[in-house]
CSV table of C-alpha atoms and ligand atoms in Angstrom, one decimal:
chain,number,residue,atom,x,y,z
A,854,MET,CA,82.7,96.2,106.2
A,855,THR,CA,83.9,93.1,104.5
A,856,ALA,CA,83.9,92.7,100.8
A,857,GLN,CA,81.6,89.9,99.6
A,858,LEU,CA,83.2,88.2,96.7
A,859,SER,CA,81.0,86.5,94.2
A,860,LYS,CA,81.9,84.8,91.0
A,861,LYS,CA,81.0,85.2,87.4
A,862,SER,CA,83.6,84.3,84.8
A,863,GLU,CA,84.1,86.3,81.7
A,864,ALA,CA,87.1,87.2,79.5
A,865,TRP,CA,88.6,90.7,80.2
A,866,SER,CA,87.6,92.2,76.9
A,867,ALA,CA,87.2,91.3,73.3
A,868,ARG,CA,91.0,91.3,73.1
A,869,PHE,CA,91.1,88.1,75.2
A,870,SER,CA,90.1,84.6,74.0
A,871,GLU,CA,89.7,83.0,77.4
A,872,PRO,CA,88.9,84.0,80.9
A,873,VAL,CA,91.7,83.9,83.7
A,874,SER,CA,91.6,80.9,86.0
A,875,ASP,CA,90.1,81.3,89.4
A,876,LEU,CA,93.5,81.3,91.0
A,877,VAL,CA,94.8,84.0,88.7
A,878,LYS,CA,91.6,86.0,89.3
A,879,ARG,CA,92.1,85.8,93.1
A,880,TYR,CA,95.7,86.5,92.7
A,881,THR,CA,95.3,89.7,90.6
A,882,ALA,CA,92.2,91.2,92.3
A,883,SER,CA,92.5,93.8,94.9
A,884,ILE,CA,88.8,94.2,95.8
A,885,SER,CA,89.2,92.3,99.1
A,886,PHE,CA,91.0,95.3,100.4
A,887,ASP,CA,90.7,98.3,98.1
A,888,TYR,CA,86.9,98.4,98.6
A,889,ARG,CA,88.0,100.7,101.5
A,890,LEU,CA,88.8,103.3,98.9
A,891,ALA,CA,85.2,103.5,97.7
A,892,ARG,CA,84.3,106.8,99.3
A,893,PHE,CA,87.4,108.5,97.7
A,894,ASP,CA,87.0,106.8,94.4
A,895,ILE,CA,83.4,108.2,94.1
A,896,ALA,CA,84.7,111.7,95.2
A,897,GLY,CA,87.4,111.5,92.5
A,898,SER,CA,84.9,110.3,89.8
A,899,LEU,CA,82.4,113.1,90.6
A,900,ALA,CA,85.1,115.7,90.3
A,901,HIS,CA,86.3,114.2,87.0
A,902,ALA,CA,82.8,114.1,85.7
A,903,GLU,CA,82.1,117.7,86.8
A,904,MET,CA,85.3,118.8,84.8
A,905,LEU,CA,84.3,116.7,81.8
A,906,HIS,CA,81.0,118.5,81.8
A,907,ALA,CA,82.5,121.9,82.3
A,908,GLN,CA,84.8,121.2,79.4
A,909,HIS,CA,81.9,120.1,77.2
A,910,ILE,CA,83.4,116.6,76.9
A,911,ILE,CA,80.2,115.0,78.3
A,912,SER,CA,76.6,116.4,78.2
A,913,SER,CA,74.6,117.9,81.1
A,914,GLU,CA,72.3,114.9,80.9
A,915,ASP,CA,75.2,112.5,81.3
A,916,PHE,CA,76.6,114.5,84.2
A,917,ALA,CA,73.3,114.5,86.0
A,918,GLU,CA,72.9,110.8,85.5
A,919,ILE,CA,76.4,110.1,86.8
A,920,ASN,CA,75.6,112.1,89.9
A,921,ARG,CA,72.4,110.3,90.4
A,922,GLY,CA,73.9,106.9,90.0
A,923,MET,CA,76.8,107.7,92.3
A,924,ALA,CA,74.5,109.0,95.0
A,925,GLN,CA,72.7,105.6,94.8
A,926,ILE,CA,76.0,103.7,94.9
A,927,SER,CA,77.2,105.7,98.0
A,928,ALA,CA,73.9,104.9,99.7
A,929,GLU,CA,74.2,101.2,98.8
A,930,ILE,CA,77.8,101.0,100.2
A,931,ASP,CA,76.8,103.0,103.3
A,932,ALA,CA,74.0,100.5,103.9
A,933,GLY,CA,76.3,97.5,103.4
A,934,LYS,CA,74.2,96.5,100.4
A,935,PHE,CA,76.7,97.0,97.6
A,936,GLU,CA,77.8,93.7,96.2
A,937,TRP,CA,81.5,93.6,95.6
A,938,LEU,CA,82.4,91.2,92.8
A,939,LEU,CA,85.8,89.5,92.6
A,940,ASP,CA,85.2,89.2,88.8
A,941,LEU,CA,85.4,93.0,88.6
A,942,GLU,CA,88.9,92.9,90.1
A,943,ASP,CA,89.0,96.2,92.1
A,944,VAL,CA,87.0,99.0,93.6
A,945,HIS,CA,87.2,101.1,90.4
A,946,LEU,CA,85.7,98.6,88.1
A,947,ASN,CA,83.1,97.5,90.6
A,948,ILE,CA,81.8,101.0,91.0
A,949,GLU,CA,81.9,101.8,87.3
A,950,LYS,CA,80.1,98.6,86.4
A,951,ARG,CA,77.3,99.3,88.9
A,952,LEU,CA,77.1,102.9,87.6
A,953,THR,CA,76.6,101.6,84.2
A,954,GLU,CA,73.9,99.2,85.4
A,955,LEU,CA,72.1,102.1,87.0
A,956,VAL,CA,72.5,104.9,84.4
A,957,GLY,CA,73.5,103.2,81.1
A,958,ASP,CA,75.8,105.0,78.6
A,959,ALA,CA,76.5,108.0,80.9
A,960,GLY,CA,78.2,105.5,83.2
A,961,LYS,CA,80.3,104.2,80.3
A,962,ARG,CA,81.3,107.8,79.5
A,963,LEU,CA,82.8,108.5,82.9
A,964,HIS,CA,86.1,106.9,82.1
A,965,THR,CA,86.7,109.3,79.3
A,966,GLY,CA,90.2,110.8,79.5
A,967,ARG,CA,91.0,108.8,82.5
A,968,SER,CA,92.7,105.5,83.4
A,969,ARG,CA,92.6,103.4,86.5
A,970,ASN,CA,96.3,104.3,86.9
A,971,ASP,CA,95.6,107.9,87.6
A,972,GLN,CA,92.4,107.0,89.3
A,973,VAL,CA,94.0,104.8,91.9
A,974,ALA,CA,96.8,107.2,92.5
A,975,THR,CA,94.2,109.9,93.2
A,976,ASP,CA,92.2,107.6,95.5
A,977,ILE,CA,95.2,106.7,97.6
A,978,ARG,CA,96.2,110.3,98.0
A,979,LEU,CA,92.7,111.3,99.1
A,980,TYR,CA,92.6,108.4,101.5
A,981,LEU,CA,96.0,109.3,102.9
A,982,ARG,CA,95.2,113.0,103.3
A,983,ASP,CA,92.1,112.0,105.3
A,984,ALA,CA,94.2,109.6,107.4
A,985,ILE,CA,96.9,112.2,108.0
A,986,ASP,CA,94.3,114.8,109.2
A,987,ASN,CA,92.9,112.2,111.5
A,988,ILE,CA,96.3,111.2,112.9
A,989,GLY,CA,97.1,114.9,113.4
A,990,LEU,CA,94.1,115.2,115.7
A,991,LEU,CA,94.9,112.0,117.5
A,992,LEU,CA,98.5,113.1,118.2
A,993,ARG,CA,97.1,116.3,119.5
A,994,ASP,CA,94.7,114.4,121.9
A,995,LEU,CA,97.6,112.3,123.1
A,996,ARG,CA,99.7,115.4,123.8
A,997,LEU,CA,96.9,117.0,125.7
A,998,ALA,CA,96.4,113.9,127.8
A,999,LEU,CA,100.2,113.7,128.5
A,1000,LEU,CA,100.2,117.4,129.4
A,1001,ASN,CA,97.5,116.8,132.0
A,1002,LEU,CA,99.6,113.9,133.4
A,1003,ALA,CA,102.7,116.1,133.4
A,1004,GLU,CA,100.8,118.9,135.1
A,1005,ARG,CA,99.7,116.6,138.0
A,1006,HIS,CA,103.4,115.7,138.5
A,1007,SER,CA,105.3,118.9,137.7
A,1008,GLY,CA,106.9,118.5,141.2
A,1009,THR,CA,107.0,114.7,141.6
A,1010,ILE,CA,110.6,113.6,141.9
A,1011,MET,CA,111.9,110.5,140.3
A,1012,PRO,CA,115.4,109.3,139.4
A,1013,GLY,CA,116.4,110.2,135.9
A,1014,PHE,CA,118.5,107.4,134.2
A,1015,THR,CA,121.3,107.1,131.7
A,1016,HIS,CA,122.5,103.6,130.8
A,1017,MET,CA,119.5,102.5,133.0
A,1018,GLN,CA,121.7,103.6,136.0
A,1019,VAL,CA,120.4,106.3,138.4
A,1020,ALA,CA,121.8,109.6,137.0
A,1021,GLN,CA,120.2,112.7,138.4
A,1022,PRO,CA,116.9,113.5,140.0
A,1023,ILE,CA,114.3,114.8,137.6
A,1024,THR,CA,110.5,115.4,137.9
A,1025,PHE,CA,108.0,112.9,136.5
A,1026,GLY,CA,106.4,115.9,134.7
A,1027,HIS,CA,109.6,116.6,132.9
A,1028,HIS,CA,110.0,113.0,131.8
A,1029,ILE,CA,106.5,112.9,130.4
A,1030,LEU,CA,107.1,116.3,128.6
A,1031,ALA,CA,109.9,114.5,126.6
A,1032,TYR,CA,107.2,112.4,125.0
A,1033,VAL,CA,105.1,115.5,124.4
A,1034,GLU,CA,108.0,116.9,122.4
A,1035,MET,CA,108.4,113.7,120.4
A,1036,PHE,CA,104.7,113.5,119.5
A,1037,GLY,CA,104.9,117.2,118.6
A,1038,ARG,CA,107.6,116.6,116.0
A,1039,ASP,CA,105.6,113.5,114.8
A,1040,GLY,CA,102.7,115.9,114.1
A,1041,GLU,CA,105.0,118.3,112.2
A,1042,ARG,CA,106.3,115.4,110.1
A,1043,MET,CA,102.7,114.4,109.2
A,1044,LEU,CA,101.9,117.9,108.2
A,1045,ASP,CA,105.0,118.2,106.1
A,1046,CYS,CA,104.3,114.9,104.4
A,1047,ARG,CA,100.7,116.0,103.7
A,1048,ARG,CA,102.0,118.8,101.5
A,1049,ARG,CA,103.4,116.2,99.1
A,1050,VAL,CA,100.5,113.8,99.4
A,1051,ASN,CA,98.0,116.6,98.4
A,1052,ARG,CA,98.8,116.9,94.7
A,1053,LEU,CA,96.5,115.6,92.0
A,1054,PRO,CA,97.5,112.7,89.7
A,1055,LEU,CA,94.3,112.7,87.8
A,1056,GLY,CA,94.7,113.7,84.1
A,1057,ALA,CA,97.9,111.7,83.8
A,1058,ALA,CA,95.6,108.9,82.4
A,1059,ALA,CA,97.5,105.7,81.8
A,1060,LEU,CA,100.9,107.4,81.7
A,1061,ALA,CA,101.1,110.0,78.9
A,1062,GLY,CA,98.1,112.3,79.5
A,1063,THR,CA,95.0,112.4,77.4
A,1064,THR,CA,93.8,113.8,74.0
A,1065,PHE,CA,90.7,115.4,75.6
A,1066,PRO,CA,90.8,119.1,76.5
A,1067,ILE,CA,90.8,118.4,80.3
A,1068,ASP,CA,91.2,121.0,83.0
A,1069,ARG,CA,93.3,119.5,85.7
A,1070,GLU,CA,93.4,122.6,87.9
A,1071,ARG,CA,89.7,122.6,88.1
A,1072,VAL,CA,89.7,118.9,89.4
A,1073,ALA,CA,92.4,119.8,91.8
A,1074,ARG,CA,90.4,122.7,93.2
A,1075,THR,CA,87.3,120.6,93.5
A,1076,LEU,CA,89.1,117.9,95.4
A,1077,GLY,CA,91.0,120.3,97.7
A,1078,PHE,CA,94.4,119.5,96.3
A,1079,ASP,CA,97.1,122.2,96.6
A,1080,ASP,CA,98.5,121.5,93.2
A,1081,VAL,CA,98.6,119.0,90.3
A,1082,CYS,CA,101.3,116.4,89.7
A,1083,HIS,CA,103.4,118.0,87.0
A,1084,ASN,CA,104.6,114.9,85.1
A,1085,SER,CA,102.1,112.3,84.0
A,1086,LEU,CA,104.6,109.4,84.2
A,1087,ASP,CA,105.6,110.3,87.8
A,1088,ALA,CA,102.0,111.0,88.7
A,1089,VAL,CA,100.8,107.4,88.0
A,1090,SER,CA,103.9,105.5,89.1
A,1091,ASP,CA,105.6,106.9,92.2
A,1092,ARG,CA,104.4,106.1,95.7
A,1093,ASP,CA,107.0,108.1,97.5
A,1094,PHE,CA,104.4,110.0,99.4
A,1095,ALA,CA,103.1,106.7,100.9
A,1096,ILE,CA,106.6,105.7,101.8
A,1097,GLU,CA,107.2,109.1,103.4
A,1098,PHE,CA,104.0,108.6,105.4
A,1099,CYS,CA,105.0,105.2,106.6
A,1100,ALA,CA,108.4,106.6,107.7
A,1101,ALA,CA,106.6,109.3,109.7
A,1102,ALA,CA,104.2,106.6,111.1
A,1103,ALA,CA,107.3,104.4,112.0
A,1104,LEU,CA,108.6,107.2,114.0
A,1105,VAL,CA,105.3,107.7,115.8
A,1106,MET,CA,105.3,104.0,116.7
A,1107,THR,CA,109.0,104.3,117.7
A,1108,HIS,CA,108.1,107.0,120.2
A,1109,VAL,CA,105.1,105.0,121.4
A,1110,SER,CA,107.3,102.0,121.7
A,1111,ARG,CA,109.9,103.8,123.9
A,1112,MET,CA,107.2,105.0,126.1
A,1113,SER,CA,105.6,101.6,126.3
A,1114,GLU,CA,108.9,100.1,127.3
A,1115,GLU,CA,109.1,102.6,130.1
A,1116,LEU,CA,105.6,102.0,131.2
A,1117,VAL,CA,106.3,98.2,131.4
A,1118,ILE,CA,109.4,98.8,133.4
A,1119,TRP,CA,107.8,101.3,135.7
A,1120,MET,CA,104.9,98.9,136.3
A,1121,SER,CA,107.1,96.0,137.2
A,1122,PRO,CA,106.7,95.3,140.9
A,1123,ARG,CA,110.5,95.4,141.1
A,1124,VAL,CA,110.3,99.1,140.2
A,1125,GLY,CA,106.7,100.0,141.2
A,1126,PHE,CA,106.7,103.6,140.0
A,1127,ILE,CA,103.2,103.5,138.5
A,1128,ASP,CA,100.1,101.5,138.1
A,1129,ILE,CA,98.0,101.3,134.9
A,1130,ALA,CA,94.3,101.2,135.2
A,1131,ASP,CA,92.9,97.7,135.1
A,1132,ARG,CA,90.9,98.4,131.8
A,1133,PHE,CA,94.3,98.5,130.0
A,1134,CYS,CA,95.7,95.3,131.6
A,1135,THR,CA,94.9,91.6,131.5
A,1136,GLY,CA,95.5,88.7,133.8
A,1137,SER,CA,97.0,85.3,133.3
A,1138,SER,CA,95.2,82.1,132.6
A,1139,ILE,CA,97.3,80.2,135.1
A,1140,MET,CA,98.7,82.7,137.6
A,1141,PRO,CA,95.9,84.3,139.5
A,1142,GLN,CA,98.0,87.1,140.9
A,1143,LYS,CA,99.1,88.6,137.6
A,1144,LYS,CA,98.2,91.9,136.2
A,1145,ASN,CA,100.0,92.5,132.8
A,1146,PRO,CA,100.6,95.7,131.0
A,1147,ASP,CA,99.3,94.2,127.7
A,1148,VAL,CA,98.5,97.5,126.0
A,1149,PRO,CA,102.0,98.9,126.1
A,1150,GLU,CA,103.5,95.5,125.3
A,1151,LEU,CA,101.3,95.1,122.3
A,1152,ALA,CA,102.1,98.7,121.1
A,1153,ARG,CA,105.8,97.9,121.4
A,1154,GLY,CA,105.2,94.8,119.3
A,1155,LYS,CA,103.1,96.5,116.7
A,1156,THR,CA,105.9,98.9,116.1
A,1157,GLY,CA,107.6,96.0,114.3
A,1158,ARG,CA,104.7,95.6,111.8
A,1159,VAL,CA,104.7,99.3,111.0
A,1160,ASN,CA,108.5,99.3,110.4
A,1161,GLY,CA,107.9,96.2,108.3
A,1162,HIS,CA,105.3,98.0,106.1
A,1163,LEU,CA,107.8,100.8,105.5
A,1164,VAL,CA,110.4,98.4,104.3
A,1165,ALA,CA,107.7,96.6,102.2
A,1166,LEU,CA,106.8,99.9,100.4
A,1167,LEU,CA,110.5,100.8,99.8
A,1168,THR,CA,111.2,97.4,98.4
A,1169,LEU,CA,108.0,97.5,96.3
A,1170,MET,CA,109.2,100.7,94.6
A,1171,LYS,CA,112.9,100.2,94.2
A,1172,GLY,CA,112.9,98.0,91.1
A,1173,GLN,CA,110.0,99.4,89.1
A,1174,PRO,CA,110.7,101.0,85.7
A,1175,LEU,CA,108.5,103.9,84.7
A,1176,ALA,CA,105.6,104.1,84.6
A,1177,TYR,CA,102.7,102.2,86.3
A,1178,ASN,CA,103.3,98.6,87.1
A,1179,LYS,CA,100.8,96.2,88.8
A,1180,ASP,CA,103.3,95.9,91.6
A,1181,ASN,CA,101.8,99.1,92.9
A,1182,GLN,CA,98.6,97.3,93.8
A,1183,GLU,CA,100.7,96.0,96.7
A,1184,ASP,CA,100.9,99.4,98.2
A,1185,LYS,CA,97.5,99.3,99.8
A,1186,GLU,CA,97.5,96.6,102.4
A,1187,PRO,CA,100.7,97.9,104.1
A,1188,LEU,CA,99.4,101.4,104.0
A,1189,PHE,CA,96.0,100.6,105.4
A,1190,ASP,CA,97.5,98.5,108.1
A,1191,THR,CA,99.9,101.3,109.1
A,1192,VAL,CA,97.0,103.8,109.3
A,1193,ASP,CA,94.9,101.4,111.3
A,1194,THR,CA,97.7,100.5,113.7
A,1195,VAL,CA,98.7,104.1,114.3
A,1196,VAL,CA,95.1,105.3,114.7
A,1197,ASP,CA,94.2,102.6,117.2
A,1198,THR,CA,97.4,102.9,119.1
A,1199,LEU,CA,97.2,106.7,119.5
A,1200,ARG,CA,93.5,106.5,120.6
A,1201,ILE,CA,94.3,103.9,123.2
A,1202,PHE,CA,97.4,105.8,124.5
A,1203,ALA,CA,95.5,109.1,124.9
A,1204,ASP,CA,92.9,107.2,127.0
A,1205,MET,CA,95.6,105.2,128.9
A,1206,ALA,CA,97.5,108.4,129.8
A,1207,GLY,CA,94.5,109.3,132.1
A,1208,GLY,CA,94.7,105.8,133.6
A,1209,ILE,CA,98.3,106.1,134.9
A,1210,SER,CA,98.6,106.5,138.6
A,1211,VAL,CA,102.0,107.5,140.0
A,1212,LYS,CA,103.5,106.1,143.2
A,1213,ASP,CA,105.3,109.3,144.4
A,1214,ASP,CA,106.9,107.6,147.4
A,1215,ALA,CA,108.5,104.8,145.3
A,1216,MET,CA,109.9,107.3,142.8
A,1217,ARG,CA,111.3,109.4,145.6
A,1218,ASP,CA,112.9,106.4,147.4
A,1219,ALA,CA,114.5,105.4,144.1
A,1220,ALA,CA,115.9,108.9,143.5
A,1221,LEU,CA,117.4,108.8,147.0
A,1222,GLN,CA,119.5,105.8,146.0
A,1223,GLY,CA,122.4,105.8,143.6
A,1224,PHE,CA,124.0,109.2,144.6
A,1225,ALA,CA,121.7,111.1,142.2
A,1226,THR,CA,122.9,114.4,143.5
A,1227,ALA,CA,126.6,113.8,143.1
A,1228,THR,CA,126.7,116.1,140.2
A,1229,ASP,CA,125.1,118.8,142.3
A,1230,LEU,CA,128.0,118.5,144.8
A,1231,ALA,CA,130.5,118.8,142.0
A,1232,ASP,CA,128.7,121.9,140.7
A,1233,TYR,CA,128.8,123.3,144.3
A,1234,LEU,CA,132.5,122.9,144.4
A,1235,VAL,CA,132.9,124.6,141.0
A,1236,LYS,CA,130.9,127.5,142.3
A,1237,LYS,CA,133.4,127.7,145.2
A,1238,GLY,CA,136.2,128.1,142.7
A,1239,LEU,CA,137.4,124.5,142.1
A,1240,PRO,CA,138.0,123.5,138.3
A,1241,PHE,CA,135.2,121.1,137.3
A,1242,ARG,CA,137.6,118.1,136.6
A,1243,ASP,CA,139.0,118.4,140.1
A,1244,ALA,CA,135.5,118.7,141.6
A,1245,HIS,CA,134.5,115.6,139.7
A,1246,GLU,CA,137.4,113.7,141.2
A,1247,ALA,CA,136.7,114.9,144.8
A,1248,VAL,CA,133.1,113.8,144.5
A,1249,ALA,CA,134.1,110.5,143.0
A,1250,ARG,CA,136.3,109.9,146.1
A,1251,ALA,CA,133.4,110.8,148.4
A,1252,VAL,CA,131.1,108.5,146.6
A,1253,ARG,CA,133.6,105.7,146.8
A,1254,ARG,CA,133.8,106.2,150.5
A,1255,CYS,CA,129.9,106.0,150.8
A,1256,VAL,CA,129.8,102.9,148.6
A,1257,ASP,CA,132.4,101.2,151.0
A,1258,ARG,CA,130.4,102.2,154.0
A,1259,GLY,CA,127.0,101.6,152.5
A,1260,CYS,CA,125.7,105.1,153.2
A,1261,ASP,CA,124.6,108.1,151.3
A,1262,LEU,CA,126.5,111.4,150.7
A,1263,THR,CA,124.1,113.1,153.1
A,1264,ASP,CA,125.2,110.7,155.9
A,1265,LEU,CA,128.7,112.0,155.9
A,1266,THR,CA,129.5,114.6,158.6
A,1267,LEU,CA,130.8,118.0,157.5
A,1268,ALA,CA,134.3,117.0,158.8
A,1269,GLU,CA,134.2,113.8,156.7
A,1270,MET,CA,133.0,115.8,153.7
A,1271,GLN,CA,135.9,118.3,154.1
A,1272,GLU,CA,138.4,115.4,153.8
A,1273,PHE,CA,137.5,115.5,150.1
A,1274,SER,CA,137.5,119.2,149.7
A,1275,ARG,CA,138.3,122.0,152.1
A,1276,LEU,CA,135.9,124.2,150.2
A,1277,ILE,CA,132.9,122.3,151.5
A,1278,GLY,CA,130.8,124.2,154.1
A,1279,ASP,CA,127.6,123.5,156.0
A,1280,ASP,CA,125.5,124.9,153.2
A,1281,VAL,CA,126.4,121.7,151.3
A,1282,TYR,CA,123.4,119.7,152.7
A,1283,ASP,CA,120.9,121.9,150.9
A,1284,VAL,CA,122.6,121.2,147.6
A,1285,LEU,CA,122.3,117.4,148.2
A,1286,THR,CA,118.5,117.4,148.6
A,1287,LEU,CA,116.4,116.1,145.7
A,1288,GLU,CA,114.2,119.2,145.8
A,1289,GLY,CA,117.2,121.5,145.7
A,1290,SER,CA,118.7,119.5,142.9
A,1291,VAL,CA,115.7,119.7,140.5
A,1292,ALA,CA,114.8,123.3,141.5
A,1293,ALA,CA,118.4,124.4,140.5
A,1294,ARG,CA,118.0,123.3,136.9
A,1295,ASN,CA,115.9,126.3,136.2
A,1296,HIS,CA,116.3,127.2,132.6
A,1297,ILE,CA,114.4,126.5,129.4
A,1298,GLY,CA,114.3,122.7,128.8
A,1299,GLY,CA,115.4,122.0,132.5
A,1300,THR,CA,113.7,119.8,135.0
A,1301,ALA,CA,112.8,122.4,137.6
A,1302,PRO,CA,109.1,122.3,138.5
A,1303,GLU,CA,108.8,126.0,137.5
A,1304,GLN,CA,110.2,125.2,134.1
A,1305,VAL,CA,108.0,122.2,133.7
A,1306,ARG,CA,104.9,124.3,134.4
A,1307,ALA,CA,106.2,126.9,131.9
A,1308,ALA,CA,106.8,124.2,129.2
A,1309,ILE,CA,103.2,122.8,129.8
A,1310,GLU,CA,101.8,126.4,129.3
A,1311,ARG,CA,103.9,126.8,126.2
A,1312,VAL,CA,102.6,123.7,124.5
A,1313,ARG,CA,99.0,124.4,125.6
A,1314,ALA,CA,99.2,127.8,124.0
A,1315,LEU,CA,100.7,126.2,120.8
A,1316,LEU,CA,97.9,123.6,120.7
A,1317,ALA,CA,95.2,126.3,121.2
A,1318,SER,CA,96.5,128.4,118.4
A,1319,HIS,CA,96.5,125.6,115.8
B,1102,LIG,N1,93.9,97.8,91.3
B,1102,LIG,C1,94.9,98.5,90.7
B,1102,LIG,C2,95.9,99.1,91.7
B,1102,LIG,O1,95.6,99.0,92.8
B,1102,LIG,C3,94.3,99.7,89.9
B,1102,LIG,C4,95.1,100.2,88.8
B,1102,LIG,C5,95.2,99.0,87.8
B,1102,LIG,N2,95.7,99.5,86.6
B,1102,LIG,C6,96.2,98.6,85.7
B,1102,LIG,N3,96.7,99.1,84.6
B,1102,LIG,N4,96.1,97.3,85.8
B,1102,LIG,O2,96.9,99.5,91.3
């Protein structure tokens, strides 16, 4: 839906002697983006009207008329027939004006005991709560897709890296489960942030509260808020909940970005660990042979814009005196774009996880290079009684010999091995295998296939119980 902006110049109210210029109108209006709050604005207005009625501030007739008018407005918006007017500045005034057109004085009474300041703060919180719930589901879908991938590869061996150098053999399933953990914490952060989002500003009015006998708890209940905001100045002016959300979103994107970086590296022909299904890749306009991992690259790039939105909101807030200032209108575009970016990214990644094919042989070959089991040899010597530091040194010398000769540790004969330590016996070769190495790391959080399968079951059970 795009907002149609039509023109009709009028001064703001009797207080003003001239209308604003077209440029100022365009500069100060928010309707081109805040029309997206319409659904939440109407829900907030209906809850407010219901309370005004229950408190005998408006009549039953007025309440019925407001309901009737809002139902029609909702239908007009859903049908794309609602005419958004730039002259009416924002979503709140557009809807209120249309309501008044439809139901007369009842529409004019809706704004009793309310201000756009508490109204917009309420709308954003409703919008964000909805977005957080959606993102929670999408994080869950992504985790399920990654669990399936990890399950298919609980025993697939690859090199694990530190400093981008081959470090120790791990299983691909274990590697993928690292992201399952990250996205799990992202879900926790979203839920935690939701608790602070889900408090009702309405009733704060412009900044000081209202002289009408309102019932804020009633409105909070109607709208599903856990509590009301307990200070009217704070209620209309702070956007910390949106900043907090953007910080959580930036971490989601950071995790996506790290994973993207790995996917890009793994898909490089030089590495060749995986292939990503064609539907997530694009070609080159000049080089016919190219297949580029565009989706992960773009996700990595989009992390920058989400980080930028976080900084934008922090900067927006930092210089504002209490209470509401028009600066706050600038909270919406960064927030909307953060939600849109995270939602699209998570949806694509959940789908793409099913389109990753693993080249087991290439992973295994890579794990065989770089003395990935050197630590296992050191551990072997420790188990035979050598202090770890001495074992580390003995294996370092053995590796040095292999580097000079261009061979692997397993290529050394037992006699050659024993030059580095007399403690080495012919059981050493089992220790140097990739399978033996991963299977030996058999504790919670370790890379052994048995542990990977247990970890998958654990997360599956957690997801099923929530
Ligand atoms: N469009 C405004 C916003 O997004 C609504 C609140 C305007 N309040 C005011 N006093 N100008 O913040």
